[in-house]
mmCIF file of C-alpha atoms in Angstrom:
data_model
loop_
_atom_site.group_PDB
_atom_site.id
_atom_site.type_symbol
_atom_site.label_atom_id
_atom_site.label_comp_id
_atom_site.label_asym_id
_atom_site.label_seq_id
_atom_site.Cartn_x
_atom_site.Cartn_y
_atom_site.Cartn_z
ATOM 1 C CA MET A 1 18.816 2.321 -4.756
ATOM 2 C CA LYS A 2 18.145 1.227 -1.180
ATOM 3 C CA THR A 3 19.355 4.608 0.093
ATOM 4 C CA LYS A 4 17.044 6.348 -2.364
ATOM 5 C CA LEU A 5 14.081 4.299 -1.061
ATOM 6 C CA LEU A 6 14.950 5.142 2.526
ATOM 7 C CA VAL A 7 15.218 8.843 1.709
ATOM 8 C CA LEU A 8 11.856 8.743 -0.091
ATOM 9 C CA ALA A 9 10.248 6.896 2.824
ATOM 10 C CA ALA A 10 11.690 9.350 5.349
ATOM 11 C CA LEU A 11 10.569 12.306 3.252
ATOM 12 C CA SER A 12 7.088 10.812 2.896
ATOM 13 C CA LEU A 13 6.883 10.267 6.633
ATOM 14 C CA GLY A 14 8.047 13.827 7.312
ATOM 15 C CA ILE A 15 5.475 15.270 4.956
ATOM 16 C CA ALA A 16 2.951 12.876 6.418
ATOM 17 C CA THR A 17 3.545 14.223 9.914
ATOM 18 C CA SER A 18 2.841 17.830 8.959
ATOM 19 C CA ALA A 19 -0.139 16.942 6.764
ATOM 20 C CA SER A 20 -1.687 14.623 9.325
ATOM 21 C CA ALA A 21 -1.618 17.329 11.994
ATOM 22 C CA GLN A 22 -4.308 19.146 9.996
ATOM 23 C CA MET A 23 -6.557 16.147 9.327
ATOM 24 C CA LYS A 24 -9.465 14.896 11.400
ATOM 25 C CA PRO A 25 -9.119 11.209 12.369
ATOM 26 C CA GLU A 26 -12.357 10.223 10.591
ATOM 27 C CA ASP A 27 -11.147 11.829 7.370
ATOM 28 C CA ALA A 28 -7.790 10.087 7.639
ATOM 29 C CA ILE A 29 -9.470 6.711 8.095
ATOM 30 C CA LYS A 30 -11.811 7.353 5.148
ATOM 31 C CA TYR A 31 -8.967 8.430 2.835
ATOM 32 C CA ARG A 32 -6.616 5.601 3.757
ATOM 33 C CA LYS A 33 -9.378 3.041 3.258
ATOM 34 C CA ALA A 34 -10.074 4.561 -0.158
ATOM 35 C CA GLY A 35 -6.388 4.419 -1.111
ATOM 36 C CA TYR A 36 -5.996 0.813 -0.049
ATOM 37 C CA ASN A 37 -9.254 -0.184 -1.759
ATOM 38 C CA PHE A 38 -8.105 1.428 -4.994
ATOM 39 C CA MET A 39 -4.777 -0.404 -4.783
ATOM 40 C CA ALA A 40 -6.628 -3.671 -4.070
ATOM 41 C CA TRP A 41 -8.861 -3.155 -7.105
ATOM 42 C CA ASN A 42 -5.783 -2.668 -9.277
ATOM 43 C CA MET A 43 -4.074 -5.704 -7.750
ATOM 44 C CA GLY A 44 -7.251 -7.604 -8.652
ATOM 45 C CA LYS A 45 -6.961 -6.529 -12.284
ATOM 46 C CA ILE A 46 -3.407 -7.870 -12.440
ATOM 47 C CA LYS A 47 -4.420 -11.078 -10.670
ATOM 48 C CA ALA A 48 -7.343 -11.685 -13.039
ATOM 49 C CA GLN A 49 -5.208 -11.229 -16.149
ATOM 50 C CA VAL A 50 -1.795 -12.550 -15.183
ATOM 51 C CA VAL A 51 -2.269 -14.972 -12.297
ATOM 52 C CA ASP A 52 -5.716 -16.483 -12.900
ATOM 53 C CA GLY A 53 -6.003 -15.948 -16.652
ATOM 54 C CA ALA A 54 -9.708 -15.209 -16.114
ATOM 55 C CA VAL A 55 -9.485 -12.153 -18.366
ATOM 56 C CA PRO A 56 -7.375 -11.782 -21.522
ATOM 57 C CA PHE A 57 -3.986 -10.167 -20.933
ATOM 58 C CA ASN A 58 -3.866 -6.478 -21.829
ATOM 59 C CA LYS A 59 -0.424 -4.993 -21.310
ATOM 60 C CA ASP A 60 -1.692 -1.403 -21.205
ATOM 61 C CA GLN A 61 -4.133 -2.234 -18.410
ATOM 62 C CA ILE A 62 -1.465 -4.110 -16.464
ATOM 63 C CA VAL A 63 1.014 -1.258 -16.800
ATOM 64 C CA ALA A 64 -1.629 1.267 -15.715
ATOM 65 C CA ALA A 65 -2.609 -0.866 -12.706
ATOM 66 C CA ALA A 66 1.006 -1.429 -11.653
ATOM 67 C CA ASN A 67 1.813 2.267 -12.036
ATOM 68 C CA LEU A 68 -1.179 3.171 -9.867
ATOM 69 C CA ILE A 69 -0.065 0.717 -7.183
ATOM 70 C CA ALA A 70 3.459 2.158 -7.205
ATOM 71 C CA ALA A 71 2.210 5.752 -7.212
ATOM 72 C CA THR A 72 -0.071 5.107 -4.252
ATOM 73 C CA ALA A 73 2.688 3.280 -2.383
ATOM 74 C CA ASN A 74 4.933 6.317 -2.908
ATOM 75 C CA SER A 75 2.233 8.896 -2.125
ATOM 76 C CA GLY A 76 2.894 9.360 1.574
ATOM 77 C CA MET A 77 0.052 7.228 2.931
ATOM 78 C CA GLY A 78 1.707 7.629 6.331
ATOM 79 C CA ALA A 79 -0.061 10.999 6.538
ATOM 80 C CA LEU A 80 -3.292 9.071 6.902
ATOM 81 C CA TYR A 81 -2.374 7.738 10.355
ATOM 82 C CA PRO A 82 -2.625 10.811 12.597
ATOM 83 C CA ALA A 83 -3.171 10.650 16.330
ATOM 84 C CA GLY A 84 -6.697 9.542 17.084
ATOM 85 C CA SER A 85 -7.044 7.398 13.955
ATOM 86 C CA ASP A 86 -6.046 4.292 15.876
ATOM 87 C CA LYS A 87 -9.683 3.750 16.803
ATOM 88 C CA ASP A 88 -13.056 4.274 15.143
ATOM 89 C CA ALA A 89 -13.828 7.954 14.590
ATOM 90 C CA GLY A 90 -17.100 9.516 13.523
ATOM 91 C CA ASP A 91 -18.772 7.080 11.152
ATOM 92 C CA GLN A 92 -15.430 5.550 10.106
ATOM 93 C CA LYS A 93 -14.310 2.154 11.369
ATOM 94 C CA THR A 94 -10.644 1.209 11.377
ATOM 95 C CA ARG A 95 -8.963 -2.168 11.446
ATOM 96 C CA VAL A 96 -5.520 -0.879 12.372
ATOM 97 C CA LYS A 97 -4.096 -2.411 15.533
ATOM 98 C CA PRO A 98 -2.791 -0.088 18.270
ATOM 99 C CA GLU A 99 0.654 -1.687 17.782
ATOM 100 C CA PHE A 100 0.913 0.153 14.466
ATOM 101 C CA PHE A 101 1.290 3.414 16.381
ATOM 102 C CA GLN A 102 3.664 1.901 18.945
ATOM 103 C CA GLN A 103 6.093 0.110 16.614
ATOM 104 C CA GLN A 104 7.045 2.810 14.133
ATOM 105 C CA ASP A 105 10.419 1.240 13.301
ATOM 106 C CA LYS A 106 8.666 -1.944 12.175
ATOM 107 C CA VAL A 107 6.059 0.095 10.274
ATOM 108 C CA LYS A 108 8.847 1.939 8.432
ATOM 109 C CA GLU A 109 10.608 -1.350 7.635
ATOM 110 C CA LEU A 110 7.436 -2.856 6.181
ATOM 111 C CA ALA A 111 6.551 0.355 4.309
ATOM 112 C CA VAL A 112 9.981 0.563 2.685
ATOM 113 C CA ALA A 113 9.726 -3.098 1.645
ATOM 114 C CA TYR A 114 6.285 -2.533 0.130
ATOM 115 C CA VAL A 115 7.385 0.581 -1.767
ATOM 116 C CA LYS A 116 10.355 -1.344 -3.158
ATOM 117 C CA GLU A 117 8.187 -4.227 -4.369
ATOM 118 C CA ALA A 118 5.474 -1.928 -5.767
ATOM 119 C CA ASN A 119 8.073 0.068 -7.706
ATOM 120 C CA GLU A 120 9.548 -3.159 -9.050
ATOM 121 C CA LEU A 121 6.075 -4.327 -10.105
ATOM 122 C CA ALA A 122 5.682 -1.164 -12.191
ATOM 123 C CA LYS A 123 9.074 -1.763 -13.834
ATOM 124 C CA VAL A 124 8.358 -5.419 -14.550
ATOM 125 C CA ALA A 125 4.852 -4.672 -15.855
ATOM 126 C CA ALA A 126 6.352 -2.345 -18.448
ATOM 127 C CA THR A 127 8.200 -5.304 -19.976
ATOM 128 C CA GLY A 128 4.997 -7.201 -20.679
ATOM 129 C CA ASP A 129 6.664 -10.463 -19.563
ATOM 130 C CA GLN A 130 3.736 -12.272 -17.976
ATOM 131 C CA ALA A 131 5.862 -14.772 -16.043
ATOM 132 C CA ALA A 132 7.979 -11.981 -14.561
ATOM 133 C CA ILE A 133 4.871 -9.926 -13.760
ATOM 134 C CA LYS A 134 3.311 -12.918 -12.020
ATOM 135 C CA ALA A 135 6.438 -13.490 -9.927
ATOM 136 C CA GLN A 136 6.709 -9.817 -8.945
ATOM 137 C CA PHE A 137 2.979 -9.645 -8.261
ATOM 138 C CA GLY A 138 3.525 -12.397 -5.693
ATOM 139 C CA LYS A 139 6.373 -10.480 -4.042
ATOM 140 C CA THR A 140 4.316 -7.288 -3.947
ATOM 141 C CA GLY A 141 1.357 -9.109 -2.463
ATOM 142 C CA GLU A 142 3.534 -10.756 0.181
ATOM 143 C CA SER A 143 5.005 -7.415 1.236
ATOM 144 C CA CYS A 144 1.483 -5.994 1.527
ATOM 145 C CA LYS A 145 0.338 -9.032 3.503
ATOM 146 C CA ALA A 146 3.277 -8.682 5.900
ATOM 147 C CA CYS A 147 1.848 -5.399 7.153
ATOM 148 C CA HIS A 148 -1.678 -6.816 7.304
ATOM 149 C CA ASP A 149 -0.460 -9.790 9.338
ATOM 150 C CA LYS A 150 1.320 -7.554 11.811
ATOM 151 C CA PHE A 151 -0.916 -4.500 12.084
ATOM 152 C CA ARG A 152 -4.447 -5.184 10.781
ATOM 153 C CA LYS A 153 -7.312 -6.582 12.802
ATOM 154 C CA ASP A 154 -9.297 -9.346 11.116
#
């Protein structure tokens, strides 16, 4: 399974390299912000239902949200970090630190960890076990936060 994740991550990064060569930095920043915002919105739906209990639990919504998070994590978001997108471009502001572009081994390590946890969240969500979903939600959030802590400006 770990080998499969590494192959998928490497393939995503390879595709990302060729796709990013054709993308303007301001478009890349806009698209990556949109992707992360959509994932955050779906994480919020899971949090509201499973962690906070602020909204009644709806398994179908949780499964859909978890599947979206996993799909986005596996989508090759690395393509949205082309050269020149390390700083504001056009009307797009970025919060990525320059170290992101200088420490690609660490980026890959964190990306593989996030993909693993996001995929597991989708699997666990399908069971409908709220305690297990809550636990995996925490792991997924921590793996996301690890990248933020290392590579995102406040």
